[in-house]
PDB file of C-alpha atoms in Angstrom:
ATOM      1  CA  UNK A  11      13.273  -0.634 -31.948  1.00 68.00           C
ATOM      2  CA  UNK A  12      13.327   2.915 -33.307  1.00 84.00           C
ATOM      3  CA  UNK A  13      14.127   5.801 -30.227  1.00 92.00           C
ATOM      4  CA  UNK A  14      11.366   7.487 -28.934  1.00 89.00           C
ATOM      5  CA  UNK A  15      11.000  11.419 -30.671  1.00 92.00           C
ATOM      6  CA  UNK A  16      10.543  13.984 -27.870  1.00 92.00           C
ATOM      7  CA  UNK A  17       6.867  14.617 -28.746  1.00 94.00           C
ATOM      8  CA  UNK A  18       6.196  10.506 -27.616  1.00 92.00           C
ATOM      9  CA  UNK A  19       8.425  11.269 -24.539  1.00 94.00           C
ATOM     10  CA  UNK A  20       6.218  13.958 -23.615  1.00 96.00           C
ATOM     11  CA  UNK A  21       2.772  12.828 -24.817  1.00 96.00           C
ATOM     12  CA  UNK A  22       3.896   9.147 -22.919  1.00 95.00           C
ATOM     13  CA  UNK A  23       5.268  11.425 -19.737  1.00 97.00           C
ATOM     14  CA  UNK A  24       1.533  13.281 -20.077  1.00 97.00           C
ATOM     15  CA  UNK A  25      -0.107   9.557 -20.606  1.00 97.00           C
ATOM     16  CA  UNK A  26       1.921   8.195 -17.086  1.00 97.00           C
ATOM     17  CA  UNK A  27       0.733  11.707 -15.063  1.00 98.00           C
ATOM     18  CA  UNK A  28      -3.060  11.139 -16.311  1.00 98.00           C
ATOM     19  CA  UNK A  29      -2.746   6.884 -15.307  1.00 98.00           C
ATOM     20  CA  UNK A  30      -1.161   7.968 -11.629  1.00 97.00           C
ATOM     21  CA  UNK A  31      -3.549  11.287 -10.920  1.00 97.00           C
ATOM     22  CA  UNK A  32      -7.285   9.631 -12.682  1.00 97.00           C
ATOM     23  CA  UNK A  33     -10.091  10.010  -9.770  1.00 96.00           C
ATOM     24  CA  UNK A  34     -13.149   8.322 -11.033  1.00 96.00           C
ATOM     25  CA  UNK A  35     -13.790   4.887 -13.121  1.00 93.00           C
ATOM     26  CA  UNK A  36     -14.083   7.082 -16.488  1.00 96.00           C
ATOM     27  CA  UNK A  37     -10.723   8.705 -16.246  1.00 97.00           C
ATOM     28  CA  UNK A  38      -9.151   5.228 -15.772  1.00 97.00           C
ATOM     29  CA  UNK A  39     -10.734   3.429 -18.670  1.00 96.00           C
ATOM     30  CA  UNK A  40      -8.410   4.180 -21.617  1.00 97.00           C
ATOM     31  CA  UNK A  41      -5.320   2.720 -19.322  1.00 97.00           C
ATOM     32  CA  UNK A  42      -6.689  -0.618 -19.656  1.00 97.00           C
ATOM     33  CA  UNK A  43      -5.944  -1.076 -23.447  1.00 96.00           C
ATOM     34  CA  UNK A  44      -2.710   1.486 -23.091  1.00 97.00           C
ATOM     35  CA  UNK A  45      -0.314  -0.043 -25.391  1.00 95.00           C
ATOM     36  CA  UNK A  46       2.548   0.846 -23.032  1.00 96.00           C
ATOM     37  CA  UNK A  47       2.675  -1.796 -20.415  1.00 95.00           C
ATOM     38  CA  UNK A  48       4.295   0.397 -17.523  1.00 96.00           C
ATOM     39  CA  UNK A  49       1.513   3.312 -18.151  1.00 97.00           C
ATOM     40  CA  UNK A  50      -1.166   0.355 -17.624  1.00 97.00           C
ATOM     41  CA  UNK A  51       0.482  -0.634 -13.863  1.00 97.00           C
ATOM     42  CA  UNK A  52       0.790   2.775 -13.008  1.00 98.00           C
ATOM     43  CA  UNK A  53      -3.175   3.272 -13.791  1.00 98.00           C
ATOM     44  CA  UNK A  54      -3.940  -0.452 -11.754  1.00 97.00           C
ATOM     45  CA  UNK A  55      -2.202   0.925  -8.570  1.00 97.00           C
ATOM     46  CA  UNK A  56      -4.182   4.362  -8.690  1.00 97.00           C
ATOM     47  CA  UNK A  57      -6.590   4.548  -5.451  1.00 95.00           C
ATOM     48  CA  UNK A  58     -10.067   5.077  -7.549  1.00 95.00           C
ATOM     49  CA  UNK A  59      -9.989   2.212  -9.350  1.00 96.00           C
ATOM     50  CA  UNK A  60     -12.493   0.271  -7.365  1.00 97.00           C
ATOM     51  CA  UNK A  61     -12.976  -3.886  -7.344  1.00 97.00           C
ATOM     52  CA  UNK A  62     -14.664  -3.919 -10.913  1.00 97.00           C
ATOM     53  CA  UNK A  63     -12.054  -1.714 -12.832  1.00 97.00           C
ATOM     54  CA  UNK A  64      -9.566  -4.159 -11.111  1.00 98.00           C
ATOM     55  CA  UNK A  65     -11.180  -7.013 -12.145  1.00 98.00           C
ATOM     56  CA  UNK A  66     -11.254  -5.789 -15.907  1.00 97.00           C
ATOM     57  CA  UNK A  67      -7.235  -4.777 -14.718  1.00 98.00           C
ATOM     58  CA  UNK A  68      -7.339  -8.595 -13.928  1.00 97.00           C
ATOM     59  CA  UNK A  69      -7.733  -9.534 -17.616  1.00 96.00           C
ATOM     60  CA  UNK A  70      -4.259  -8.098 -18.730  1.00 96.00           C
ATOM     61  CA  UNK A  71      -2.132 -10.421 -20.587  1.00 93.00           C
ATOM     62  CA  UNK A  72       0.795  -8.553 -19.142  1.00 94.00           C
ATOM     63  CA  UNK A  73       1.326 -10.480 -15.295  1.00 95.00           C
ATOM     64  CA  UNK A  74       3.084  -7.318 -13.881  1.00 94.00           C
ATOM     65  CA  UNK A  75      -0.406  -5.534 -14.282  1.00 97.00           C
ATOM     66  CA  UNK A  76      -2.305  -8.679 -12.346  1.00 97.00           C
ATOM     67  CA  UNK A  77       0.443  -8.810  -9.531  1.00 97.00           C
ATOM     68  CA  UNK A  78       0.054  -4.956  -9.060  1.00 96.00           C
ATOM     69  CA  UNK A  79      -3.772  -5.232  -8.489  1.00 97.00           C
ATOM     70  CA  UNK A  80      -3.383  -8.411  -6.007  1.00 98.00           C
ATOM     71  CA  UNK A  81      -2.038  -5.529  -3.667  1.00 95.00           C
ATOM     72  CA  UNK A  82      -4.873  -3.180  -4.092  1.00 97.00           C
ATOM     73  CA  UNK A  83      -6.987  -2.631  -1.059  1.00 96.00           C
ATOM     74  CA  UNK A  84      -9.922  -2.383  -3.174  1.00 98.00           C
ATOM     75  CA  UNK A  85      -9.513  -6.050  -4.350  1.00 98.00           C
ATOM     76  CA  UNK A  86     -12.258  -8.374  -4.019  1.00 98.00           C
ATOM     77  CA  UNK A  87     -12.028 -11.811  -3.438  1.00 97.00           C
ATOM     78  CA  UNK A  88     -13.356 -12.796  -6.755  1.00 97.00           C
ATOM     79  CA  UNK A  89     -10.824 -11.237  -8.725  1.00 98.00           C
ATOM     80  CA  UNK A  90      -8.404 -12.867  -6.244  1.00 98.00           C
ATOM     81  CA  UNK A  91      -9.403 -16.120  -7.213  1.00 98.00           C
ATOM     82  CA  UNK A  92      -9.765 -15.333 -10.422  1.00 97.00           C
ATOM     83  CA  UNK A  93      -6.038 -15.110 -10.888  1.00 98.00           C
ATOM     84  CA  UNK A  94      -5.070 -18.267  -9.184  1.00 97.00           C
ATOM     85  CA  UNK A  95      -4.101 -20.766 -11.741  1.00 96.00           C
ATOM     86  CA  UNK A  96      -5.790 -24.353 -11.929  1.00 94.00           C
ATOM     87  CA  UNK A  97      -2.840 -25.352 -13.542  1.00 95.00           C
ATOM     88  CA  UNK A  98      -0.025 -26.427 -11.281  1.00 94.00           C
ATOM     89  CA  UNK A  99       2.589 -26.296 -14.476  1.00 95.00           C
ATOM     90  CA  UNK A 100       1.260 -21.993 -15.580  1.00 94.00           C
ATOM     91  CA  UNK A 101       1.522 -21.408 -11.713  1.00 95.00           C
ATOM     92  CA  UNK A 102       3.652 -18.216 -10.962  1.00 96.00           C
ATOM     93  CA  UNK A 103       3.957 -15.212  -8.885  1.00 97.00           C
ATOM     94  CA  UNK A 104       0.478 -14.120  -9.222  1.00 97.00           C
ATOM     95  CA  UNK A 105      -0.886 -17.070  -8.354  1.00 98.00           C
ATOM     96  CA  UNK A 106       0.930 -17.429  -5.251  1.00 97.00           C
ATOM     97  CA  UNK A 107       0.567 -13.494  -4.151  1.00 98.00           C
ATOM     98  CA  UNK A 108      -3.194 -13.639  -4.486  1.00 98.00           C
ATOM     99  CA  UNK A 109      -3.156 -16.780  -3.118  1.00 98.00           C
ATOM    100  CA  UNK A 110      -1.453 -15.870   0.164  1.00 98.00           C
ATOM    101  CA  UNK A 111      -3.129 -12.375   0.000  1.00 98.00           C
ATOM    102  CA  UNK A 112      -6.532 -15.078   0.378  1.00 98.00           C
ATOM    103  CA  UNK A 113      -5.085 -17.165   2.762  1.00 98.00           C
ATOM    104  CA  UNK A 114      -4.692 -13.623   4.951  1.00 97.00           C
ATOM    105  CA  UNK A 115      -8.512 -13.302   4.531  1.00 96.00           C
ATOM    106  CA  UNK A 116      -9.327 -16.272   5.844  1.00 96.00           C
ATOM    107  CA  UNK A 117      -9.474 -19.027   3.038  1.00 97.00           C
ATOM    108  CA  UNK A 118      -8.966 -22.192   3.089  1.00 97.00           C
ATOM    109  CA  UNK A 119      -6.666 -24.292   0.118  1.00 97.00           C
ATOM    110  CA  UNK A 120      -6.274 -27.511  -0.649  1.00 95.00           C
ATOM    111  CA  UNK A 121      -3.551 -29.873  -1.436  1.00 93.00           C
ATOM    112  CA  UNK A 122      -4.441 -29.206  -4.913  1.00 93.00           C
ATOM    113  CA  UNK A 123      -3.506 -25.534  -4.415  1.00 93.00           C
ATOM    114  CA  UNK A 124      -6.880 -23.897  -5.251  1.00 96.00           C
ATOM    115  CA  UNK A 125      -9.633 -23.204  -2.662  1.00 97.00           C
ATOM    116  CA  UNK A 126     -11.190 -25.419  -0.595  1.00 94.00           C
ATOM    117  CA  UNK A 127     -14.845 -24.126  -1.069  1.00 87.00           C
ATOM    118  CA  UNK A 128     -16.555 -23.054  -4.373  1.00 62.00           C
ATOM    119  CA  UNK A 129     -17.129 -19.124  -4.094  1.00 54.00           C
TER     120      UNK A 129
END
């Protein structure tokens, strides 16, 4: 892989400062399709992205993106169960953080692993 020129530093450095400082659902939208992976974590942490940008957040292929958001206070519990894995064999650390982040809220999991009730 080719070094980074000092104009991508600084334009990726400007890209990282917009991701971390956004304040409304608008601002955040080009960080979901960033093509630098870090830049999109740093823009699924930020405060104003509320439960629907982190459920589009959820869709990343990358799983340090999905683990970031299971943190989020703005979470909802659908897009915490929407990153538990059926599974049991493609189970990994987001599974179990959003499962035990669920577990905190009260629900309820089977032997299976998944929820006990259908919401």
């Amino acid at each position: 892989m080719a070094k980074k020129t000092p104009e991508q530093k600084a334009e990726e450095a400007l890209r990282y400062d917009a991701a971390r400082t956004a304040s409304t659902k608008e601002e955040l939208e080009p960080f979901l399709t960033d093509p630098n992976q870090a830049i999109r974590v740093v823009a699924s942490m930020n405060w104003a992205a509320d439960a629907e940008m982190l459920d589009r957040f959820a869709e990343d292929k990358f799983w340090g993106v999905r683990i970031q958001i299971v943190g989020h206070p703005n979470i909802s519990q659908a897009t915490l169960r929407k990153l538990l894995e059926a599974n049991t064999r493609k189970r990994g650390v987001v599974h179990h953080a959003a499962r035990e982040k669920l577990e905190a809220l009260g629900v309820v999991f089977g032997d299976d692993g998944m929820p006990l009730d259908a919401a």
